[in-house]
mmCIF file of C-alpha atoms and ligand atoms in Angstrom:
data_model
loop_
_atom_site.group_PDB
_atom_site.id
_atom_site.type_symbol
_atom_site.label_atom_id
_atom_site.label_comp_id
_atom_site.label_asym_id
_atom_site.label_seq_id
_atom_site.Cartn_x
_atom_site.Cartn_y
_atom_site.Cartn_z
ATOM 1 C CA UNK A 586 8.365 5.220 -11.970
ATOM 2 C CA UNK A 587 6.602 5.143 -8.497
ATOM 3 C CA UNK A 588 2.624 4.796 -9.332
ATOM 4 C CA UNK A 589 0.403 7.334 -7.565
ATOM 5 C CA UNK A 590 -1.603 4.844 -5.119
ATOM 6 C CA UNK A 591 -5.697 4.485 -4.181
ATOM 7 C CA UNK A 592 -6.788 2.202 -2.139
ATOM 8 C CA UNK A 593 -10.626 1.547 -2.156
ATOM 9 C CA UNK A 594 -12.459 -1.399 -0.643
ATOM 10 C CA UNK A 595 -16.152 -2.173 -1.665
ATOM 11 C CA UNK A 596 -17.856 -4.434 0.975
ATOM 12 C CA UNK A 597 -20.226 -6.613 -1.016
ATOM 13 C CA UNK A 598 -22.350 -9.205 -1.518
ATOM 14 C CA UNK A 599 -24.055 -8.439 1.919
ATOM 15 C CA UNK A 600 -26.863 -10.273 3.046
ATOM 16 C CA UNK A 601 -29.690 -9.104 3.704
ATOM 17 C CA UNK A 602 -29.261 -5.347 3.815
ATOM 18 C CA UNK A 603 -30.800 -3.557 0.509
ATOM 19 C CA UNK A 604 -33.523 -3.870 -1.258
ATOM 20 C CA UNK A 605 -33.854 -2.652 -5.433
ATOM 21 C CA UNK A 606 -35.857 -2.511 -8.245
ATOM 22 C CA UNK A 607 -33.747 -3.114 -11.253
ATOM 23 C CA UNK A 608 -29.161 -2.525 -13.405
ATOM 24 C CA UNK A 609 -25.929 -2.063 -13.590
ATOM 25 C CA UNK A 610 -23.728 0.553 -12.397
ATOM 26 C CA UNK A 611 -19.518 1.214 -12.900
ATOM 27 C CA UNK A 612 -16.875 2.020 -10.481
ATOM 28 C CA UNK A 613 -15.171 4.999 -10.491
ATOM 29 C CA UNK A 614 -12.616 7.217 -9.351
ATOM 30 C CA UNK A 615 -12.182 10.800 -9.527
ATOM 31 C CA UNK A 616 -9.561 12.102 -11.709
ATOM 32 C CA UNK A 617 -9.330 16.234 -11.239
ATOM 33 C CA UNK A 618 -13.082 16.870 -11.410
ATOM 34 C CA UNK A 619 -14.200 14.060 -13.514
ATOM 35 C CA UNK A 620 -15.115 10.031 -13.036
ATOM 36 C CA UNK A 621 -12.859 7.916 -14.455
ATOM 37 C CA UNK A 622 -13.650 4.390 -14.869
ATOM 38 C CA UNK A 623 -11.810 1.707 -13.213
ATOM 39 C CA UNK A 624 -10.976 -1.184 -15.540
ATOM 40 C CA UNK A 625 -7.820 -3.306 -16.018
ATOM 41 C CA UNK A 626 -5.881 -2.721 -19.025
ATOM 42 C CA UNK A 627 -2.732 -5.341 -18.424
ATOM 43 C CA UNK A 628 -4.627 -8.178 -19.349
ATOM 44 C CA UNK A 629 -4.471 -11.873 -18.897
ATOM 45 C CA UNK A 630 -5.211 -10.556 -14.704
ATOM 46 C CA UNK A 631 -2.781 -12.544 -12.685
ATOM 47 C CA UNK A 632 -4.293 -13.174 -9.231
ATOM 48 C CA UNK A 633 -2.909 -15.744 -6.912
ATOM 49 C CA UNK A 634 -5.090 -17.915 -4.391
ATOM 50 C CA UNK A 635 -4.390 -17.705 -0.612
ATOM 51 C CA UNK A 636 -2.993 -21.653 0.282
ATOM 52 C CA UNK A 637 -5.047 -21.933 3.749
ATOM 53 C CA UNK A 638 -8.171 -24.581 3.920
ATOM 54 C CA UNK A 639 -11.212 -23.522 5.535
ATOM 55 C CA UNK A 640 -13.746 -25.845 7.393
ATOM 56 C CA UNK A 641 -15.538 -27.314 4.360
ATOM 57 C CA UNK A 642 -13.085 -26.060 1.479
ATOM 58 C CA UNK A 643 -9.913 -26.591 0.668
ATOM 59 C CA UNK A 644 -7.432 -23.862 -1.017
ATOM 60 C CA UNK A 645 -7.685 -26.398 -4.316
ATOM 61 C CA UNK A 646 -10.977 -26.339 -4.261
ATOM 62 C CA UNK A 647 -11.098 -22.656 -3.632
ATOM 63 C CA UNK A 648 -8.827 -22.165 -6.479
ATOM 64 C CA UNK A 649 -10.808 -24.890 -8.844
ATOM 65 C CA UNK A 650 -14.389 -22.242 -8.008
ATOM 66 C CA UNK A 651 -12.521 -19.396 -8.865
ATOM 67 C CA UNK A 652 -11.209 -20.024 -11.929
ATOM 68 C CA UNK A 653 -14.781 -21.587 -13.026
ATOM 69 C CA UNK A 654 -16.325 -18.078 -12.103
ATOM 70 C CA UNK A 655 -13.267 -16.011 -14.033
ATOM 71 C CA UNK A 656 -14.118 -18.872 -16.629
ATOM 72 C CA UNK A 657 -17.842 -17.612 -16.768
ATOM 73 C CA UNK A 658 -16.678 -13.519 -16.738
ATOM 74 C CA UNK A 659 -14.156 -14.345 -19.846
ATOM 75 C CA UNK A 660 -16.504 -16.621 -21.960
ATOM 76 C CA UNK A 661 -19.216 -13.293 -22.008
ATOM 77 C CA UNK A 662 -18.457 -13.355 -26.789
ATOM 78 C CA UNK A 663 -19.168 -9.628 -26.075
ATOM 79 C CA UNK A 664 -16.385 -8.513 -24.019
ATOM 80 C CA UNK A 665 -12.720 -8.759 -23.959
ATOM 81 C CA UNK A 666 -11.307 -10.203 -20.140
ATOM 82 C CA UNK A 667 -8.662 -12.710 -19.671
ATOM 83 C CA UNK A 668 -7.593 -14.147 -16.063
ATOM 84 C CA UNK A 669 -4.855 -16.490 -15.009
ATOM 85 C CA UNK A 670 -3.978 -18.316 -11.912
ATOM 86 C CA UNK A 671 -0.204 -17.146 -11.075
ATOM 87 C CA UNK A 672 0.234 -19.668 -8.258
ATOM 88 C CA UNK A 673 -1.235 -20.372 -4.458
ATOM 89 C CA UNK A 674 0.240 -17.807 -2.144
ATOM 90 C CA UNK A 675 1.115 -17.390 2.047
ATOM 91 C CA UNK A 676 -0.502 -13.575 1.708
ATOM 92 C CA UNK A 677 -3.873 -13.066 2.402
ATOM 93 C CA UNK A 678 -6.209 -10.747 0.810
ATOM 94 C CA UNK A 679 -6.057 -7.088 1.903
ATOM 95 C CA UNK A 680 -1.983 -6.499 2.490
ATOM 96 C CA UNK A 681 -1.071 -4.218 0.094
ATOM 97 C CA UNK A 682 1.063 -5.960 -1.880
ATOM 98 C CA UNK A 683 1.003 -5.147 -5.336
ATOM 99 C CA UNK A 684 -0.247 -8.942 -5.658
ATOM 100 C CA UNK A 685 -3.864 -9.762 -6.564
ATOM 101 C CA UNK A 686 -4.805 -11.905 -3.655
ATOM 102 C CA UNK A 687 -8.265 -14.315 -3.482
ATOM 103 C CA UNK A 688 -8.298 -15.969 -0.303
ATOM 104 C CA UNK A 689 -10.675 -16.480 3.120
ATOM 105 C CA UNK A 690 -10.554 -14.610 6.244
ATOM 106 C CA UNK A 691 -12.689 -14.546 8.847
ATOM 107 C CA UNK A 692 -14.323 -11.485 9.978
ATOM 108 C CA UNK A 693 -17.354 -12.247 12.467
ATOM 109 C CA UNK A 694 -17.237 -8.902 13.050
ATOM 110 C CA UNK A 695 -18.777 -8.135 9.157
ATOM 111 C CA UNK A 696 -21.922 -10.112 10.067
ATOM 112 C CA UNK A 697 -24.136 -9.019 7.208
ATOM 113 C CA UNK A 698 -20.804 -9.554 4.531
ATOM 114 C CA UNK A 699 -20.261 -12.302 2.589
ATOM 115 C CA UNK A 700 -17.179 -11.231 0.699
ATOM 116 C CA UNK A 701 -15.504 -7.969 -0.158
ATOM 117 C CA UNK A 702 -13.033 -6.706 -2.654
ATOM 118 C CA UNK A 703 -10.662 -4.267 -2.797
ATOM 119 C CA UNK A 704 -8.652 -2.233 -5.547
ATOM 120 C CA UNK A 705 -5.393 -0.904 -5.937
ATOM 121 C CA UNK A 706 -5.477 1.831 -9.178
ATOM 122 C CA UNK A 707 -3.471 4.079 -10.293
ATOM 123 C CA UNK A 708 -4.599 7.127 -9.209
ATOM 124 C CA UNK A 709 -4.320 9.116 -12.762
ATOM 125 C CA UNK A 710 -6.174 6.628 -14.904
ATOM 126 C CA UNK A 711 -8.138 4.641 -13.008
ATOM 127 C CA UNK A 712 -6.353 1.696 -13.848
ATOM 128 C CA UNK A 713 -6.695 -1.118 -11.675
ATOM 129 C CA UNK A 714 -3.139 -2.643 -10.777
ATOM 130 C CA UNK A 715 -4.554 -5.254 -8.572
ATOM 131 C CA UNK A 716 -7.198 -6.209 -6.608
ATOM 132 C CA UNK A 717 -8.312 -8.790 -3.478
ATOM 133 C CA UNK A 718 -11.092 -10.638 -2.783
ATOM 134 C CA UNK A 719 -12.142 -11.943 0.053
ATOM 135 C CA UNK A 720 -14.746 -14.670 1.302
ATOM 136 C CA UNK A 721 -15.529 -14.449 5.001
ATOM 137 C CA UNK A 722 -14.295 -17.723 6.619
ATOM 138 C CA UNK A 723 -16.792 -17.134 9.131
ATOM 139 C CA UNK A 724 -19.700 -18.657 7.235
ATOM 140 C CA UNK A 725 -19.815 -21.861 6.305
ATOM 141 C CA UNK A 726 -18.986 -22.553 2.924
ATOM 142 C CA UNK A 727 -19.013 -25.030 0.164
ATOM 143 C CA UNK A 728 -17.941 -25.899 -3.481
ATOM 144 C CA UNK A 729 -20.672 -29.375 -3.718
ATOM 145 C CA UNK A 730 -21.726 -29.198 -7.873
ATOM 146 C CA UNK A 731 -25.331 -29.064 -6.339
ATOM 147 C CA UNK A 732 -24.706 -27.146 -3.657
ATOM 148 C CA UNK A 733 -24.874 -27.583 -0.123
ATOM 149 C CA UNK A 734 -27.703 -26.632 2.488
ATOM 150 C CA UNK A 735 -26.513 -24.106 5.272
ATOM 151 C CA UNK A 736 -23.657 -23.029 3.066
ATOM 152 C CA UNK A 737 -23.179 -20.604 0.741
ATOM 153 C CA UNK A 738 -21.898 -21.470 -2.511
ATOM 154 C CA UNK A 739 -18.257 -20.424 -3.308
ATOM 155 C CA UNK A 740 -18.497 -20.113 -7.328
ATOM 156 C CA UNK A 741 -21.702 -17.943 -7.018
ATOM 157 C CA UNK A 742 -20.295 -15.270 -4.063
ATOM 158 C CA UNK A 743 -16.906 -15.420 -6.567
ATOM 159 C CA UNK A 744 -18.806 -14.815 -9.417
ATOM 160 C CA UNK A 745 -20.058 -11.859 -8.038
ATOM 161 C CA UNK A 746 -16.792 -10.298 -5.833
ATOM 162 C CA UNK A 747 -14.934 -11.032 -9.219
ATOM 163 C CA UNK A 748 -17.627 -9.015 -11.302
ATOM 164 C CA UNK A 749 -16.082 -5.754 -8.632
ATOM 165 C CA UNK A 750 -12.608 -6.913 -9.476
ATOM 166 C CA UNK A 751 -13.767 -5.808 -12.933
ATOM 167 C CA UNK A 752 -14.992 -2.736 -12.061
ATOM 168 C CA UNK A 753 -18.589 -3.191 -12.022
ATOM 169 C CA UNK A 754 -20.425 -2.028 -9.289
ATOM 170 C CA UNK A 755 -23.991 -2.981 -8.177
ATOM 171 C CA UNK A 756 -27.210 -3.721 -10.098
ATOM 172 C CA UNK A 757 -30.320 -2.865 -8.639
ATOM 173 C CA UNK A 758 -32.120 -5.546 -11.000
ATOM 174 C CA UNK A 759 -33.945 -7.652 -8.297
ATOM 175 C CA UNK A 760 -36.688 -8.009 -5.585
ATOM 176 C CA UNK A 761 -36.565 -8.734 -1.596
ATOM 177 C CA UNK A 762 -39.144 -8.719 1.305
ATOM 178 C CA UNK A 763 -38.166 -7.609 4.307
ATOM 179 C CA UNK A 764 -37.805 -10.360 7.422
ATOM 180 C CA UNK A 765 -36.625 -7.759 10.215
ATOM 181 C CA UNK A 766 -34.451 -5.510 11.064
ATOM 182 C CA UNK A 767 -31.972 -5.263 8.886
ATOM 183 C CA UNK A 768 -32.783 -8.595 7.205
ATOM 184 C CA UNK A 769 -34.229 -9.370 3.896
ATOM 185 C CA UNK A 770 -34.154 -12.302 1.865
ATOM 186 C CA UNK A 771 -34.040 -12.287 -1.999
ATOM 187 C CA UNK A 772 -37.355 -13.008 -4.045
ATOM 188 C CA UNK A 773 -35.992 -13.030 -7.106
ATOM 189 C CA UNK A 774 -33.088 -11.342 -8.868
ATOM 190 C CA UNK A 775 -31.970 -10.585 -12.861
ATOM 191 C CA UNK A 776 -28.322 -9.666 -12.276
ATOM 192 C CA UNK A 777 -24.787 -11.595 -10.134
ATOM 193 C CA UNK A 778 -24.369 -8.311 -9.526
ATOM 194 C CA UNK A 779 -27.803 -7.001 -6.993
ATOM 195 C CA UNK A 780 -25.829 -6.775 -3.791
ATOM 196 C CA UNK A 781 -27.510 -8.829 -2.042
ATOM 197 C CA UNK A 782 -27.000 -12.953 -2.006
ATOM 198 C CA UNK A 783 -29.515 -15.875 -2.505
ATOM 199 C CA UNK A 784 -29.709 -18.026 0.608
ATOM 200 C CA UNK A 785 -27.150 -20.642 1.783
ATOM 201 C CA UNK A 786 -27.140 -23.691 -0.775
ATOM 202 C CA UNK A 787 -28.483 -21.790 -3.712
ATOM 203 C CA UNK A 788 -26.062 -21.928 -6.717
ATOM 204 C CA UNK A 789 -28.173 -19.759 -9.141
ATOM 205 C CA UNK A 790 -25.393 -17.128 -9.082
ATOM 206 C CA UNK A 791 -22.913 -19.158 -10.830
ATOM 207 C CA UNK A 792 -24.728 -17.973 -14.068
ATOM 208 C CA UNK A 793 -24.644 -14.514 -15.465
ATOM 209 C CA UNK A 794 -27.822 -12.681 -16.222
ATOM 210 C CA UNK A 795 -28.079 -10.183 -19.237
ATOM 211 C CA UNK A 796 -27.508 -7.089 -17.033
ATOM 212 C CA UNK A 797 -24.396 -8.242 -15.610
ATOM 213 C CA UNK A 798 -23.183 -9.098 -19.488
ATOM 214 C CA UNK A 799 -24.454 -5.548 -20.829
ATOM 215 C CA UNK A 800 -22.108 -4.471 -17.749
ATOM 216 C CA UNK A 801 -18.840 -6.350 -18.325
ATOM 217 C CA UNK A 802 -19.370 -5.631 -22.032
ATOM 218 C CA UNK A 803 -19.655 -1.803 -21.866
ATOM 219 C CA UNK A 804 -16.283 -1.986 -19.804
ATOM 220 C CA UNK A 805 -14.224 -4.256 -21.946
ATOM 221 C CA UNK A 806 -16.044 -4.316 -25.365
ATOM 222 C CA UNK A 807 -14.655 -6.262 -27.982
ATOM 223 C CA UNK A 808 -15.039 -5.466 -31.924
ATOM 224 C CA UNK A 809 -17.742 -7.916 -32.625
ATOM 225 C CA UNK A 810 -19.433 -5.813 -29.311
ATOM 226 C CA UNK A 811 -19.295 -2.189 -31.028
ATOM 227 C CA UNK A 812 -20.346 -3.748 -34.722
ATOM 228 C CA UNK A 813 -23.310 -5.552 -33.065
ATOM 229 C CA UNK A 814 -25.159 -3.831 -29.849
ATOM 230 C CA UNK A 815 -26.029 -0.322 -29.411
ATOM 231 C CA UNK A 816 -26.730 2.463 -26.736
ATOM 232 C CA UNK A 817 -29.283 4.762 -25.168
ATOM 233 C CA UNK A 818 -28.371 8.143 -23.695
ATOM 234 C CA UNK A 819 -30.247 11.142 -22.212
ATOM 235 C CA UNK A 820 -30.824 13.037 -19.522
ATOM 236 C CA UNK A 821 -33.540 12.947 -16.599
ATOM 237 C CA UNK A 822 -34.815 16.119 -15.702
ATOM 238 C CA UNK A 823 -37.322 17.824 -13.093
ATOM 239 C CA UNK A 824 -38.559 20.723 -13.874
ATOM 240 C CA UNK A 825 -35.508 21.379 -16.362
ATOM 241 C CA UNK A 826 -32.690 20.749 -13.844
ATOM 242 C CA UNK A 827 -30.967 17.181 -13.731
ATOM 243 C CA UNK A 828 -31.239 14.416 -11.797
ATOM 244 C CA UNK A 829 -28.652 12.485 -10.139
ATOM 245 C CA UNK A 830 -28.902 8.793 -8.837
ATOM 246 C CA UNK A 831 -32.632 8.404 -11.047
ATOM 247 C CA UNK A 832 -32.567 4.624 -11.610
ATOM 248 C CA UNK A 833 -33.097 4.186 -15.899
ATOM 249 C CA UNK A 834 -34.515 0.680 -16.973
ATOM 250 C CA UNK A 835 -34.871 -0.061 -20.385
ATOM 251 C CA UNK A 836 -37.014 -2.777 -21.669
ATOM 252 C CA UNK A 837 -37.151 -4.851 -24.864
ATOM 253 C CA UNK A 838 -40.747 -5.939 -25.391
ATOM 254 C CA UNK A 839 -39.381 -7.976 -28.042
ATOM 255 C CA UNK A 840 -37.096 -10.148 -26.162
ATOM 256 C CA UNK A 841 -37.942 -9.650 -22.628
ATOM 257 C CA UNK A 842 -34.937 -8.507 -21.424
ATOM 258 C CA UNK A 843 -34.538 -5.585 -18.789
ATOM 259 C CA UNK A 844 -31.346 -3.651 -18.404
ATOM 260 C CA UNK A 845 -31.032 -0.609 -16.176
ATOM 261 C CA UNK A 846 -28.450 2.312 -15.429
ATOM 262 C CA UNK A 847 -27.966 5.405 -13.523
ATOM 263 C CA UNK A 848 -28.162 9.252 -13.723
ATOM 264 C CA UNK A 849 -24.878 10.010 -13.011
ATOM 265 C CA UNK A 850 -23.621 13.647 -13.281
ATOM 266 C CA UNK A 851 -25.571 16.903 -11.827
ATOM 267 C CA UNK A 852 -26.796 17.028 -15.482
ATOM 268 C CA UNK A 853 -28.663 14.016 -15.196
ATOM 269 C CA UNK A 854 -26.926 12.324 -17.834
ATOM 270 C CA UNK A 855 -26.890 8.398 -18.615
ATOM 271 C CA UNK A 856 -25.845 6.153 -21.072
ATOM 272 C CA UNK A 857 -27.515 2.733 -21.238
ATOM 273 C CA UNK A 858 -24.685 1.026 -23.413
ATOM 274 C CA UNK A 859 -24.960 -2.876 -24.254
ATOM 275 C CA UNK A 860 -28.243 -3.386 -25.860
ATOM 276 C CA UNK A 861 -28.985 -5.595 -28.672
ATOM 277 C CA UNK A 862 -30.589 -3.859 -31.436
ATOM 278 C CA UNK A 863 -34.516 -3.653 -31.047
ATOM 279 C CA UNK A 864 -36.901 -0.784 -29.772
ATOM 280 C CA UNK A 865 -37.561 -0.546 -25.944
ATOM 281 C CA UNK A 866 -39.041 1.038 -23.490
ATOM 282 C CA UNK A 867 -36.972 3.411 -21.159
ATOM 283 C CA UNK A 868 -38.447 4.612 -17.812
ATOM 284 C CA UNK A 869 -36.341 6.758 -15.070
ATOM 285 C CA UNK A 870 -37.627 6.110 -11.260
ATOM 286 C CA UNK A 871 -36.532 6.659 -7.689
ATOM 287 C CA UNK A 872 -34.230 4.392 -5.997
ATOM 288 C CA UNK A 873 -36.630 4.475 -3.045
ATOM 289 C CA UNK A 874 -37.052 1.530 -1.409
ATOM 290 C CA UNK A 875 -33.700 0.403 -1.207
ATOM 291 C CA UNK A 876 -30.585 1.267 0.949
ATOM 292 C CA UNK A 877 -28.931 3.931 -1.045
ATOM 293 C CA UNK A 878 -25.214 2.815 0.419
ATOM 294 C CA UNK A 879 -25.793 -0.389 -1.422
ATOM 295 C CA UNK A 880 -25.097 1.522 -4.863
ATOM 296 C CA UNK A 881 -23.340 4.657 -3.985
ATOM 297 C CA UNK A 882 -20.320 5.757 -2.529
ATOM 298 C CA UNK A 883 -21.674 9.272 -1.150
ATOM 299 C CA UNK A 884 -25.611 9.118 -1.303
ATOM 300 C CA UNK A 885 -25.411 13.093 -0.654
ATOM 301 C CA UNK A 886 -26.335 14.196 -3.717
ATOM 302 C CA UNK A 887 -29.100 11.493 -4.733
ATOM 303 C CA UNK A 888 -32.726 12.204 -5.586
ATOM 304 C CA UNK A 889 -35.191 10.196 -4.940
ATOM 305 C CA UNK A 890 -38.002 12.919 -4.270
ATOM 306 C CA UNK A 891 -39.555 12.280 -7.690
ATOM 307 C CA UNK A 892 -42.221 9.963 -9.443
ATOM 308 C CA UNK A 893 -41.371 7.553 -12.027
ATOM 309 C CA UNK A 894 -41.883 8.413 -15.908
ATOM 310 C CA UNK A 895 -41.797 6.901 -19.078
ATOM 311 C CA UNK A 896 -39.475 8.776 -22.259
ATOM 312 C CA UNK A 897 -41.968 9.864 -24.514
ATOM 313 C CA UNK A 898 -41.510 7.729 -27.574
ATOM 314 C CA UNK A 899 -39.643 4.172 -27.731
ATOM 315 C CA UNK A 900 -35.739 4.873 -28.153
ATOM 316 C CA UNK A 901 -35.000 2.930 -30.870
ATOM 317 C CA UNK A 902 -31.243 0.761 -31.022
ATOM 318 C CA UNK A 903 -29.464 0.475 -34.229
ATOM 319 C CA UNK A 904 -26.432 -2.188 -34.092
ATOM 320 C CA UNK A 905 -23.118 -0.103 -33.347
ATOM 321 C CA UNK A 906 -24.546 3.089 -32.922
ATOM 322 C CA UNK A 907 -27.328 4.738 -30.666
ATOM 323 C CA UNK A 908 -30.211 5.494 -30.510
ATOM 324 C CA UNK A 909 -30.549 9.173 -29.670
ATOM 325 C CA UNK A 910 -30.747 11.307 -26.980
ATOM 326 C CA UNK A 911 -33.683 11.673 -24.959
ATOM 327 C CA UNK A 912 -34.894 13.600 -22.274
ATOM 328 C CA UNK A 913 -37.272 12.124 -19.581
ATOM 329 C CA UNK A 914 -38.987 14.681 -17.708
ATOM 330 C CA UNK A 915 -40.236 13.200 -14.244
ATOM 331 C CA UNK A 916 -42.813 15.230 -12.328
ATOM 332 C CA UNK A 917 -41.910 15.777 -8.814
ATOM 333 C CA UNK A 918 -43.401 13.861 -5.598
HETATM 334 ZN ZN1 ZN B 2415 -21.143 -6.594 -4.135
#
């Protein structure tokens, strides 16, 4: 049977361009009215590496930091994602080929892009049926265990590209300070997943943060997953009517961590799913110091003409169930 196509690429990983507060957010696709998910249900994913050396790496070595980052994606306990290396391959990434392709090219022209990936789903049910990555050979790369300085580390940019591959989109779960024009350099971050990367020769991102586990884990829970963490939902309102695109962080005073969502329907629904069992904190805010484009596809219908507010009462997690809805009214600007 011939599969309904999309085709949908996510540049990613730029450098430089946004700026955030804090959190996860999914891909999507629509599917007669509604947003449907993207996530991969034929699972080991097969993806093939791209057999061309570039100045600095070689299509082993390429091949050797990807699997370590698909490695790091499939050992989250909390989620269920398998990978395997089918073989190296003469395509590169972004032919439509049915194939999922990881490979370099090099696009000068992208000057603030690191990498990029790009999906082909069913159209239906938002099933991914493959999906490329690529690292733009016009940087200069390297795979050193300690990194290298003046080029950008392989494993960390694949960590992230392959965290899209998923299905995740961006988290807004870090800090930046603005250089110039279009330029900003990354102060500190809590998520793989922020969009935009830690200097050449840093190799922080090879490790996952909480947010981007919470993330993979709502996507491909596993049974231990359901049995042991919990959820959050509500709405965020102003004066009564929803919000769409309100940033929701939710903290755990008694371990520290931070884990953040979206609004993501006219109602100003969201569901904070992932969180280990504990009380926290939940606040809904503006996404307004960052670039918008760095977290959604059409930033038409996104509010940011409010001031942040705290829910009323801690929401409360129970393991494998939620903790309530609640409503967090936010006054306007
Ligand atoms: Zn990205």
């Amino acid at each position: 049977m011939r599969r309904s196509l999309l085709a949908l690429t996510l540049c990613s990983a730029c450098l430089g361009l946004t700026a955030g507060t804090e959190a996860y957010l999914k891909l999507g696709t629509e599917v007669g009215g509604r947003i449907v998910p993207l996530r991969w249900i034929q699972q080991p994913i097969r993806y093939f590496v791209t057999n061309r050396d570039v100045s600095g790496v070689t299509a082993i070595e390429l091949q050797t930091a990807v699997a370590r980052a698909f490695a790091s994606w499939s050992g989250v306990s909390t989620a269920v994602v398998s990978a395997q290396f089918a073989g190296f391959t003469g395509s590169d990434p972004f032919v439509e080929d049915a194939a999922s392709v990881i490979g370099f090219r090099s696009r000068p022209d992208l000057e603030h892009v690191l990498g990029s990936t790009r999906f082909e789903l069913d159209a239906v049910t938002g099933e991914i049926l493959a999906s490329d990555i690529f690292l733009n050979a016009a940087f200069q790369w390297s795979v050193a265990a300690g990194g290298q300085a003046s080029r950008y580390d392989v494993e960390s940019i694949a960590l992230h590209e392959i965290g899209h591959l998923l299905g995740l989109s961006h988290s807004a779960l870090g800090e930046t300070e603005v250089l110039g024009p279009e330029s900003r350099r990354v102060i500190a971050k809590r998520a793989v997943m922020f969009p935009i990367a830690y200097p050449a020769g840093n190799i922080d991102d090879r490790t996952l943060e909480a947010d981007d586990v919470a993330g993979v884990s709502d996507i491909y829970s596993s049974a231990a997953f359901n049995r042991s963490f919990g959820s959050i939902s509500g709405r965020v309102t102003l004066n009564g009517v929803g919000v769409f695109g309100a940033h929701i962080v939710a903290f755990n005073p008694g371990t520290g961590v931070t884990t953040g969502t979206f609004s993501l329907t006219s109602r100003g629904d969201f569901v904070l799913a992932g969180l280990s069992p504990g009380a926290y904190v939940v606040r809904a805010e503006p996404l307004d110091d960052a670039d918008l484009d760095g977290f959604f596809d059409s930033t038409a219908g996104v509010n940011i003409n409010f001031r942040p507010a705290y829910a009323s009462k801690l929401a409360v997690v129970p393991a494998g169930g939620s903790g309530g809805t609640i409503e967090i009214r936010v006054p306007s600007k």
